[in-house]
Structures are given as structure tokens and as C-alpha cells.
Short mmCIF file of N, CA, C and O in Angstrom, two decimals:
data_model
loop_
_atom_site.label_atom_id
_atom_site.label_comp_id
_atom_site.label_asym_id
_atom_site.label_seq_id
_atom_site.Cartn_x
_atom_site.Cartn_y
_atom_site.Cartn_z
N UNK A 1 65.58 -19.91 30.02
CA UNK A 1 64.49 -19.02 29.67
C UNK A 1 64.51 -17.85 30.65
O UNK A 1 64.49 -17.99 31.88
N UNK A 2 64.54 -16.81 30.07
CA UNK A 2 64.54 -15.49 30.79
C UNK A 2 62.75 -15.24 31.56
O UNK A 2 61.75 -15.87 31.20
N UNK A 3 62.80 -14.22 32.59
CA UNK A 3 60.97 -14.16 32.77
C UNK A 3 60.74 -13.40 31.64
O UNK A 3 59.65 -13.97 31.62
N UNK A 4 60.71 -12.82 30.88
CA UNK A 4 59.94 -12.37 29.52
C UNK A 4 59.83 -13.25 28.91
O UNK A 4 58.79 -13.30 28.25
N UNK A 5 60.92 -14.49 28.77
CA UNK A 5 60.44 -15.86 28.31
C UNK A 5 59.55 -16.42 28.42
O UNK A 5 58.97 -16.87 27.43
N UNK A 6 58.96 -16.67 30.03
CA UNK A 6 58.16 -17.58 30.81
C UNK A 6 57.00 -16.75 30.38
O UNK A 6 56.06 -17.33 29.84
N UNK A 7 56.94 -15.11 30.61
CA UNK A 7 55.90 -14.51 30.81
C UNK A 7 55.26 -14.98 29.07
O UNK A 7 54.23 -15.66 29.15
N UNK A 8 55.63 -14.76 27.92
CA UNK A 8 55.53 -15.13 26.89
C UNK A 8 55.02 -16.46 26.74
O UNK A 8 53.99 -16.69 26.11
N UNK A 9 55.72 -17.34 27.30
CA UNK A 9 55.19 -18.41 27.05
C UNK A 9 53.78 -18.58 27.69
O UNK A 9 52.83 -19.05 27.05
N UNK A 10 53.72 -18.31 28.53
CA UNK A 10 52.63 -18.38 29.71
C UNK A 10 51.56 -18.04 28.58
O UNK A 10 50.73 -18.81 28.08
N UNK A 11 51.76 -16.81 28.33
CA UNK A 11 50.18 -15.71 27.61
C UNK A 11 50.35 -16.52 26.26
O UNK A 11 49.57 -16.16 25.38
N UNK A 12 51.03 -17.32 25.99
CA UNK A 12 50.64 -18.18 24.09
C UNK A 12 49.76 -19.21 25.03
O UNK A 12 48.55 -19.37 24.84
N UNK A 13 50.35 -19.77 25.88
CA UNK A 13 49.50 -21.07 26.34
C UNK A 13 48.15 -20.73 26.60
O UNK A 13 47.24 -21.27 25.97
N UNK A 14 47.92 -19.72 27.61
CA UNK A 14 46.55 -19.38 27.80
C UNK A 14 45.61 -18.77 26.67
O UNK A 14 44.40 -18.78 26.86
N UNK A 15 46.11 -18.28 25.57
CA UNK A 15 45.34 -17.84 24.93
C UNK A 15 45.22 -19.12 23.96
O UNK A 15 44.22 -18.99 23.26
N UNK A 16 45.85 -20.20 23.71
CA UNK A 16 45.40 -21.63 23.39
C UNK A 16 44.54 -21.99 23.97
O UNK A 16 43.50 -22.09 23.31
N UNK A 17 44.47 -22.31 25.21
CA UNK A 17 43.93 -22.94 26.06
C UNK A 17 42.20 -22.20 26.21
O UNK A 17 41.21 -22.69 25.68
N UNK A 18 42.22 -21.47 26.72
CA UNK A 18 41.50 -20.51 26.91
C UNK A 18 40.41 -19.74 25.33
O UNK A 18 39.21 -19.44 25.34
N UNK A 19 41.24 -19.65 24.37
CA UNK A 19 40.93 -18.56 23.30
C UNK A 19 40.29 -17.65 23.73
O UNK A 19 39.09 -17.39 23.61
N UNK A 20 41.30 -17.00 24.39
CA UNK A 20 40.71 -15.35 24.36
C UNK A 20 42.24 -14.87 24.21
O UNK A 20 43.20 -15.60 23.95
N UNK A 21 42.26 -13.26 24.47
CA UNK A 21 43.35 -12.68 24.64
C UNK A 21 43.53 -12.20 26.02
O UNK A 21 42.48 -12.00 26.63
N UNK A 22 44.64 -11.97 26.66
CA UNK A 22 44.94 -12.32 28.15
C UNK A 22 45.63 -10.88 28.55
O UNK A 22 46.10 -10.16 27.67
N UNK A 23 45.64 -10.51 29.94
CA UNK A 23 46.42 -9.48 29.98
C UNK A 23 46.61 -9.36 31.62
O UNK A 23 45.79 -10.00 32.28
N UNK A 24 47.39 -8.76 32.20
CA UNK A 24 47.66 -9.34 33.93
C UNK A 24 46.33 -9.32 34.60
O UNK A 24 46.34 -9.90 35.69
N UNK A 25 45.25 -8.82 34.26
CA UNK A 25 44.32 -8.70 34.96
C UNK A 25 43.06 -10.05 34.43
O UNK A 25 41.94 -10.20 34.92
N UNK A 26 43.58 -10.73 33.51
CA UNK A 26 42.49 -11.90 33.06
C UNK A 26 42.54 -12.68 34.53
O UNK A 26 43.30 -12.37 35.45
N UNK A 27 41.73 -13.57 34.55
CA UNK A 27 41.13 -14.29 35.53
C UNK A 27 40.92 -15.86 34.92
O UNK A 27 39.98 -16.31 34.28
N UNK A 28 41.81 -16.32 35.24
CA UNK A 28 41.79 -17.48 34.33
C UNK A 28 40.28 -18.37 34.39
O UNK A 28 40.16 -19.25 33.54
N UNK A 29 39.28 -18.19 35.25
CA UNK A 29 37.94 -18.53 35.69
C UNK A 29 36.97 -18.16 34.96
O UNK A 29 36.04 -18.79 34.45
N UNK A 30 37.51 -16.16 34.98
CA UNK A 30 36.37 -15.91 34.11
C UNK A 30 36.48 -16.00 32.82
O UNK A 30 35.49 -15.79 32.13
N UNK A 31 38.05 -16.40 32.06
CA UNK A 31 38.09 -16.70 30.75
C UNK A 31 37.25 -17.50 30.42
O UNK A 31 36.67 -17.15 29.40
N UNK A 32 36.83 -18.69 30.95
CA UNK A 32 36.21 -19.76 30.91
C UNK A 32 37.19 -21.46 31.56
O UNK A 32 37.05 -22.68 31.49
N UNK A 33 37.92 -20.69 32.00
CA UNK A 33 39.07 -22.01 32.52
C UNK A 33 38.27 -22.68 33.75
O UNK A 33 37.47 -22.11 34.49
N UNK A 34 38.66 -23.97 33.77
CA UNK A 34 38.34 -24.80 34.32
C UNK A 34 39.32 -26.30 34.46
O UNK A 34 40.38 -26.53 33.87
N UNK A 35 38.61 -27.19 35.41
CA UNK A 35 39.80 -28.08 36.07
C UNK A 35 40.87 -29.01 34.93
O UNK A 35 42.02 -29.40 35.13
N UNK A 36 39.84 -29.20 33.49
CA UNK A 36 40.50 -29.55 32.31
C UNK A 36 41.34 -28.49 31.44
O UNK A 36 42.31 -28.76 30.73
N UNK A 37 40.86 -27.41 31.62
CA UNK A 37 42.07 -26.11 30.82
C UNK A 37 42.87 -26.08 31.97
O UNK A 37 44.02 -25.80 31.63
N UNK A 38 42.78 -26.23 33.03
CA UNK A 38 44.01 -25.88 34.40
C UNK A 38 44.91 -27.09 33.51
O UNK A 38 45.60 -26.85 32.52
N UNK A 39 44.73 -28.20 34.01
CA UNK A 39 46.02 -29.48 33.43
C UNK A 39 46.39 -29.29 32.61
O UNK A 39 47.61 -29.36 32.46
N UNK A 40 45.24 -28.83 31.21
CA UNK A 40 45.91 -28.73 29.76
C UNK A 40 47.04 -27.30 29.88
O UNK A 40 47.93 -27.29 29.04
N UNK A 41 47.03 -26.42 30.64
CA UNK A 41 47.81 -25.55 31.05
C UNK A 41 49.33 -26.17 31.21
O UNK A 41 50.39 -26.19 30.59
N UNK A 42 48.69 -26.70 32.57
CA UNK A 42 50.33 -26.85 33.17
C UNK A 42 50.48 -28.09 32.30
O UNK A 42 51.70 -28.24 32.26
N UNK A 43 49.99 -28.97 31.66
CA UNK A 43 51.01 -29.88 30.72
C UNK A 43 51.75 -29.16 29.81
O UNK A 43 52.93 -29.41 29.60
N UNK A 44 51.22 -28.41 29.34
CA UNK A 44 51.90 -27.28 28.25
C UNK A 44 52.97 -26.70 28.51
O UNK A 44 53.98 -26.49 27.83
N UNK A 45 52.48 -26.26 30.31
CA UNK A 45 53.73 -25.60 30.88
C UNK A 45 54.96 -26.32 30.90
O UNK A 45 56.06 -26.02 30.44
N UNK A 46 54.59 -27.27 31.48
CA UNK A 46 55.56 -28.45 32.19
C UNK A 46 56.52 -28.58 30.86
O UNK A 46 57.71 -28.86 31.00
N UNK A 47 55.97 -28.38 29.67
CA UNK A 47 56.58 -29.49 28.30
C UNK A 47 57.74 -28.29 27.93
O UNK A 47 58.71 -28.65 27.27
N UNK A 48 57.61 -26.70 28.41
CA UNK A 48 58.51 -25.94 27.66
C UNK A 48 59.78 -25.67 29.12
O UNK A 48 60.89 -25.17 28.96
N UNK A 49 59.06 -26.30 30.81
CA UNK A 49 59.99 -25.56 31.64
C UNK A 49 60.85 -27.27 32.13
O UNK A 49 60.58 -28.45 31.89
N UNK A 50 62.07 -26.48 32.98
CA UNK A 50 62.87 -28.14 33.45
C UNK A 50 62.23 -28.65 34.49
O UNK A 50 62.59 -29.77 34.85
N UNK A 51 61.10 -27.96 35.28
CA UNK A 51 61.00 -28.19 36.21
C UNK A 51 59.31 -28.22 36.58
O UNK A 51 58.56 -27.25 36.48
N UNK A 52 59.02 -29.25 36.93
CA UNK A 52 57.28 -29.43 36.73
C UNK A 52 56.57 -28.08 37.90
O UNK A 52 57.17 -27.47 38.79
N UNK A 53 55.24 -27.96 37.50
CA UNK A 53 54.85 -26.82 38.01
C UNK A 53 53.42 -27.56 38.79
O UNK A 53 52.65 -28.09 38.00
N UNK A 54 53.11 -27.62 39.99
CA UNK A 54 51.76 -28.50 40.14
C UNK A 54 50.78 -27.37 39.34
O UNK A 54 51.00 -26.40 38.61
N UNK A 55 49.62 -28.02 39.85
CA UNK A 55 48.39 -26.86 38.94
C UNK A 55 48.00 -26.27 40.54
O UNK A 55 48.02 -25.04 40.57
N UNK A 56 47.73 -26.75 41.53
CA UNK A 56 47.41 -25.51 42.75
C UNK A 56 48.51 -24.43 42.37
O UNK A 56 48.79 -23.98 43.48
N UNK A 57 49.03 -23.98 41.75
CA UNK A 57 49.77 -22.65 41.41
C UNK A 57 48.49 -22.14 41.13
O UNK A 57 47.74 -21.62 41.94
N UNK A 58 48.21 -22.40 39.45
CA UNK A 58 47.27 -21.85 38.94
C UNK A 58 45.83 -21.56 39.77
O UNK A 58 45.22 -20.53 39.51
N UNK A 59 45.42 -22.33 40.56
CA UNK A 59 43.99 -22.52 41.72
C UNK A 59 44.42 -21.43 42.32
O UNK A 59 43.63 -20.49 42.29
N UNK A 60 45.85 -21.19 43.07
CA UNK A 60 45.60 -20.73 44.21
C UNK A 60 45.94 -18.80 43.18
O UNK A 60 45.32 -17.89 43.73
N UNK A 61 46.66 -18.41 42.13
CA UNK A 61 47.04 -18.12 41.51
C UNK A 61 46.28 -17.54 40.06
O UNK A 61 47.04 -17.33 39.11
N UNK A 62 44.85 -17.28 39.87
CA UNK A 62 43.97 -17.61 38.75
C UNK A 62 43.82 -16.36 38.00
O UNK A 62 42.97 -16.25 37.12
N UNK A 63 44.96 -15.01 38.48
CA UNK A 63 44.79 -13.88 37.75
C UNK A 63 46.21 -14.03 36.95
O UNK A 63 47.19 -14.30 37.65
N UNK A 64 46.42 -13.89 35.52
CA UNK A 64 47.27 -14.14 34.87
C UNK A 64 48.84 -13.17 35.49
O UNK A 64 50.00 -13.53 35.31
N UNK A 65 48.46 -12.12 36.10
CA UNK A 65 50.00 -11.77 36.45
C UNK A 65 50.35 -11.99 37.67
O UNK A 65 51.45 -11.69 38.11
N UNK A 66 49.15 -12.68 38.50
CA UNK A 66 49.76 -13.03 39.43
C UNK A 66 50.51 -14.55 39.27
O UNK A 66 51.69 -14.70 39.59
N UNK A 67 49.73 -15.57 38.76
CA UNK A 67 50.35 -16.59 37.92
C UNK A 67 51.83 -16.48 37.62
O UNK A 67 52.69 -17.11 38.23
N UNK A 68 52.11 -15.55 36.55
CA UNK A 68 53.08 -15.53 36.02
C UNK A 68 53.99 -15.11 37.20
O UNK A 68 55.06 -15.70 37.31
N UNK A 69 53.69 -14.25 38.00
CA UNK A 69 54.74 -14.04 39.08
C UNK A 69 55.14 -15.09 39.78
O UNK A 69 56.27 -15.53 39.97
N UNK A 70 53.74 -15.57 40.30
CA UNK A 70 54.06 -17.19 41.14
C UNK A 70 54.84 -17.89 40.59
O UNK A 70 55.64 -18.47 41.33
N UNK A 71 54.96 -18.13 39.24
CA UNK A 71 56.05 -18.93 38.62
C UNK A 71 57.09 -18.44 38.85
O UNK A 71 57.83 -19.30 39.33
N UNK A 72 57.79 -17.03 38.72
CA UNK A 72 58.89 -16.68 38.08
C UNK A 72 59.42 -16.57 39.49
O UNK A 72 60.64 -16.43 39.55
N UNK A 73 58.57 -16.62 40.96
CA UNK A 73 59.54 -16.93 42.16
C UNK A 73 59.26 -18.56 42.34
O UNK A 73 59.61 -18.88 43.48
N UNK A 74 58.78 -19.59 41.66
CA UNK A 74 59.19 -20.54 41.75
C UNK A 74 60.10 -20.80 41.06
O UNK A 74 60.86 -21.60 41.62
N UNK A 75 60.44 -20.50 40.05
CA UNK A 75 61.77 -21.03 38.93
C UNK A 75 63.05 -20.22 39.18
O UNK A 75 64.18 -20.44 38.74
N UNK A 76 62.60 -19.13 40.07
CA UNK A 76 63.69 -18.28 40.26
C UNK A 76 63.87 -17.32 39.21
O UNK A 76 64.82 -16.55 39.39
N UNK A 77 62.94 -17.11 37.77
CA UNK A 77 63.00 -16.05 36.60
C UNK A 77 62.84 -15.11 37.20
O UNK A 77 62.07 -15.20 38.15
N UNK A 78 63.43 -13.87 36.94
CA UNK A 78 62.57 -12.52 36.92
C UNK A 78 62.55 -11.99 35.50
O UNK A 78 63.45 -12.30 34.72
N UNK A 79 61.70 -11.31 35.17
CA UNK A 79 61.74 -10.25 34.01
C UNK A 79 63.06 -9.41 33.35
O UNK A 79 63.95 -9.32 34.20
N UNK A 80 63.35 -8.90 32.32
CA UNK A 80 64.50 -8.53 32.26
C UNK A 80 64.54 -7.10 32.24
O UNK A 80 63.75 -6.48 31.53
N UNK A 81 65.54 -6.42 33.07
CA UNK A 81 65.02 -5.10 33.32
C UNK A 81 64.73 -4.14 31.56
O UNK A 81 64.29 -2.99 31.55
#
């Protein structure tokens, strides 16, 4: 998966999770997320990446592009130029 992959995947999950529409500046808090949308997150996550993601990403991490960044230097993705 490329990071436009991840980043993609990321913003379908949250806007499941969540139902709203998302954009780098959402706040996964003030969407309405909480400690049961955090897990239902990263299970989601976990199910499309090889490599499990804890949820303190997301805690420490709760604005969607920073998220997505935090991931893409944990998995090693970047974006494609």
C-alpha cells in the first residue's frame, strides 16, 4: 500500500466510524470519537495493514493529518509525489 493508500484508507475508516466527513484538520474528539470508535478504528486499521497499529497513535495523534502522518512514519509509507 502506497501513503495515498493508507491516507485513503484511513479517511473511509473514519468517516465509518465517526459519520462525518474528515479532512487534515478533523479532530477525531470533536467528531464525536471516543475510547470505543478509537478500537473500532484501529481494528479496521489493523484488518487492511501487515502490521498492527496500537491505538495511543490515535490518543496521542487525534487530528486526522497528523494521524495519518504518524502512521505513514510508522509503516515507513510516504505519499506519492
Amino acid at each position: 500500500m502506497t501513503g495515498e493508500g493508507l491516507r485513503a484508507t484511513v479517511e473511509e475508516i473514519w468517516r465509518e466510524v465517526l459519520g462525518a466527513e474528515v479532512d487534515d484538520d478533523s479532530d477525531f474528539f470533536d467528531e464525536g470519537g471516543h475510547s470505543f470508535a478509537a478500537l473500532r478504528i484501529i481494528a479496521m486499521l489493523n484488518d487492511h495493514n501487515d502490521q498492527p497499529t496500537p491505538v495511543k497513535v490515535l490518543f496521542d495523534n487525534p487530528r486526522f493529518g497528523d494521524f495519518v502522518a504518524a502512521l505513514e512514519k510508522e509503516t515507513g509509507l510516504s505519499p506519492q509525489p
